[in-house]
mmCIF file of C-alpha atoms and ligand atoms in Angstrom:
data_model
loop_
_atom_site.group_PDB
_atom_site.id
_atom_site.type_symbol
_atom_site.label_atom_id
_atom_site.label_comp_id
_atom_site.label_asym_id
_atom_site.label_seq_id
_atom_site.Cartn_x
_atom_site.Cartn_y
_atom_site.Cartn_z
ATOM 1 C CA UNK A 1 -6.122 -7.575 -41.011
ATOM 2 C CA UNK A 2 -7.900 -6.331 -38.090
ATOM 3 C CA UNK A 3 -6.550 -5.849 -34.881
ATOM 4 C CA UNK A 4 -6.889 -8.840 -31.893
ATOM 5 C CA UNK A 5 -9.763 -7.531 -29.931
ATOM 6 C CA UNK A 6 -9.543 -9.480 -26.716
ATOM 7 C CA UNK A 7 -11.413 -6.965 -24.974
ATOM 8 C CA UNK A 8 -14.691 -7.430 -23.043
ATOM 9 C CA UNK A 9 -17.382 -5.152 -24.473
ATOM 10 C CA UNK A 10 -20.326 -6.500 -22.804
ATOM 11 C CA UNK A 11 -19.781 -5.297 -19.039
ATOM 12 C CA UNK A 12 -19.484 -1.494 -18.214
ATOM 13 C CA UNK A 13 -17.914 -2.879 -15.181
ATOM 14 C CA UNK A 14 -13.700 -2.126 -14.632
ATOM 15 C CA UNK A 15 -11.711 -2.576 -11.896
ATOM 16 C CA UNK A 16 -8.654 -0.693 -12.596
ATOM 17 C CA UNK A 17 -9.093 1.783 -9.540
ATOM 18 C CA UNK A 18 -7.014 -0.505 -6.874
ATOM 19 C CA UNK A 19 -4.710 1.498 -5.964
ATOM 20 C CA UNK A 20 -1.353 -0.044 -6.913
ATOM 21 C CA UNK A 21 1.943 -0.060 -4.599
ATOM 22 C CA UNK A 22 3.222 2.409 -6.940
ATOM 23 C CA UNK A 23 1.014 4.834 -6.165
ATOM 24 C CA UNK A 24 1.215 4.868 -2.791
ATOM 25 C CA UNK A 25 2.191 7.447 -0.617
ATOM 26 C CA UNK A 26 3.729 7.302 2.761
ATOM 27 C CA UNK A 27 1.219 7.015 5.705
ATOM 28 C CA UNK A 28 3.661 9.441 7.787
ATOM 29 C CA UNK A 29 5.827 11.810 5.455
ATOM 30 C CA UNK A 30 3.133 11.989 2.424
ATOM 31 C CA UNK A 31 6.216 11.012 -0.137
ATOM 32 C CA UNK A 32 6.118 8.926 -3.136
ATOM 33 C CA UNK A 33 7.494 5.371 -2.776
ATOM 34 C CA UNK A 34 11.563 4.927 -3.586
ATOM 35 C CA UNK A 35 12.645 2.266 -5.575
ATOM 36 C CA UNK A 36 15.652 1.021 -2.889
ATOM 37 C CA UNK A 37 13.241 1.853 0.006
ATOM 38 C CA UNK A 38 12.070 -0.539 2.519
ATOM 39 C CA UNK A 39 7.944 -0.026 2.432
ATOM 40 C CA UNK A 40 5.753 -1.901 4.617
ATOM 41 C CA UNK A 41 1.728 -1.897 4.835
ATOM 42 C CA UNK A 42 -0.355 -1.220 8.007
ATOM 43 C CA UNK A 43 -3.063 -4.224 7.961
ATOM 44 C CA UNK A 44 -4.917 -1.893 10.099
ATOM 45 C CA UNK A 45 -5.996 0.899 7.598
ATOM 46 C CA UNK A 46 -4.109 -0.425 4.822
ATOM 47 C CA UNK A 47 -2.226 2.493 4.828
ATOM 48 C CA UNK A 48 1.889 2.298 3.330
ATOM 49 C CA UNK A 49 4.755 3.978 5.131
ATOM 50 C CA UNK A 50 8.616 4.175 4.441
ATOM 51 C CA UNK A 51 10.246 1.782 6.851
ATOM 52 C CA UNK A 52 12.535 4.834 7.966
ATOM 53 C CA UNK A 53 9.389 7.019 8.689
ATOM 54 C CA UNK A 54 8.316 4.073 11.250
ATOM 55 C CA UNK A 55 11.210 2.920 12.273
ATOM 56 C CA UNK A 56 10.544 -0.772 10.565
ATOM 57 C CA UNK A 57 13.422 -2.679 9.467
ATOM 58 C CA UNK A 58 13.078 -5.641 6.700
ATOM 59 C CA UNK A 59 14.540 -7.871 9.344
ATOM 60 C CA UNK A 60 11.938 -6.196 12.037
ATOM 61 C CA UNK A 61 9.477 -7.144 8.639
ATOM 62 C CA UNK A 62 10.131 -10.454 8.872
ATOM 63 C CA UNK A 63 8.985 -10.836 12.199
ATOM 64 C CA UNK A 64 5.831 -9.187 11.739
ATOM 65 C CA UNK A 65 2.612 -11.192 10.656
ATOM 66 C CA UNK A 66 0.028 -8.115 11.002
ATOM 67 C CA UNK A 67 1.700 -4.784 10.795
ATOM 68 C CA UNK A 68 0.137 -1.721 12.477
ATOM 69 C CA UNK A 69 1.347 1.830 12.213
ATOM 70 C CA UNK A 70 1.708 3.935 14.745
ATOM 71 C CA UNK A 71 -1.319 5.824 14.234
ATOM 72 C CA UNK A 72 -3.102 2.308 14.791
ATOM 73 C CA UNK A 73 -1.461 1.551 17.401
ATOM 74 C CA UNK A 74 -0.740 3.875 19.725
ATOM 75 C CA UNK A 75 -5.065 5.303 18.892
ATOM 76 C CA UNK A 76 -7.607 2.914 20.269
ATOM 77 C CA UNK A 77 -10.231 4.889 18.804
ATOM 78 C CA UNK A 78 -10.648 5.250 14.989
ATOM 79 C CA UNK A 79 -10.172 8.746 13.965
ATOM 80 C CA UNK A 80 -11.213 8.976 10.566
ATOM 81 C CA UNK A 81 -14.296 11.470 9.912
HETATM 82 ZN ZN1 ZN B 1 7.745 8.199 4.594
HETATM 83 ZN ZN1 ZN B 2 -2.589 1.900 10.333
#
């Protein structure tokens, strides 16, 4: 029997470039993400970072709605050429 083909031929469009958490590297040290890491996202630029490398704690986590790194922070102005 053939295969199940639940495929959608018609569009040409895919979305399967979002980058995933997994992928992520750390906004300040440029290192994959560890499994037994604390991770946390800048809402600013969207940008992930090791907990260690910004000095975030899961219990500091909890506290914090909208995250911003240091680089968003600490620059007013939006460096990004
Ligand atoms: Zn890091
Ligand atoms: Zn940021």
């Amino acid at each position: 029997m053939p295969p199940p083909k639940d495929e959608d031929d018609s569009g040409g469009e895919e979305e399967e470039e979002e980058e995933e958490h997994e992928n992520a590297l750390c906004g300040a040290c440029g290192d994959n993400y560890g499994q037994d890491e604390f991770w946390i996202c800048c809402d600013a630029c969207e940008t992930w970072f090791h907990g260690k490398c910004v000095k975030i704690t899961p219990a500091k986590a909890e506290h914090i709605k909208h995250y911003k790194c240091p680089n968003c922070s600490s620059s007013s102005k939006r460096a990004r050429a």
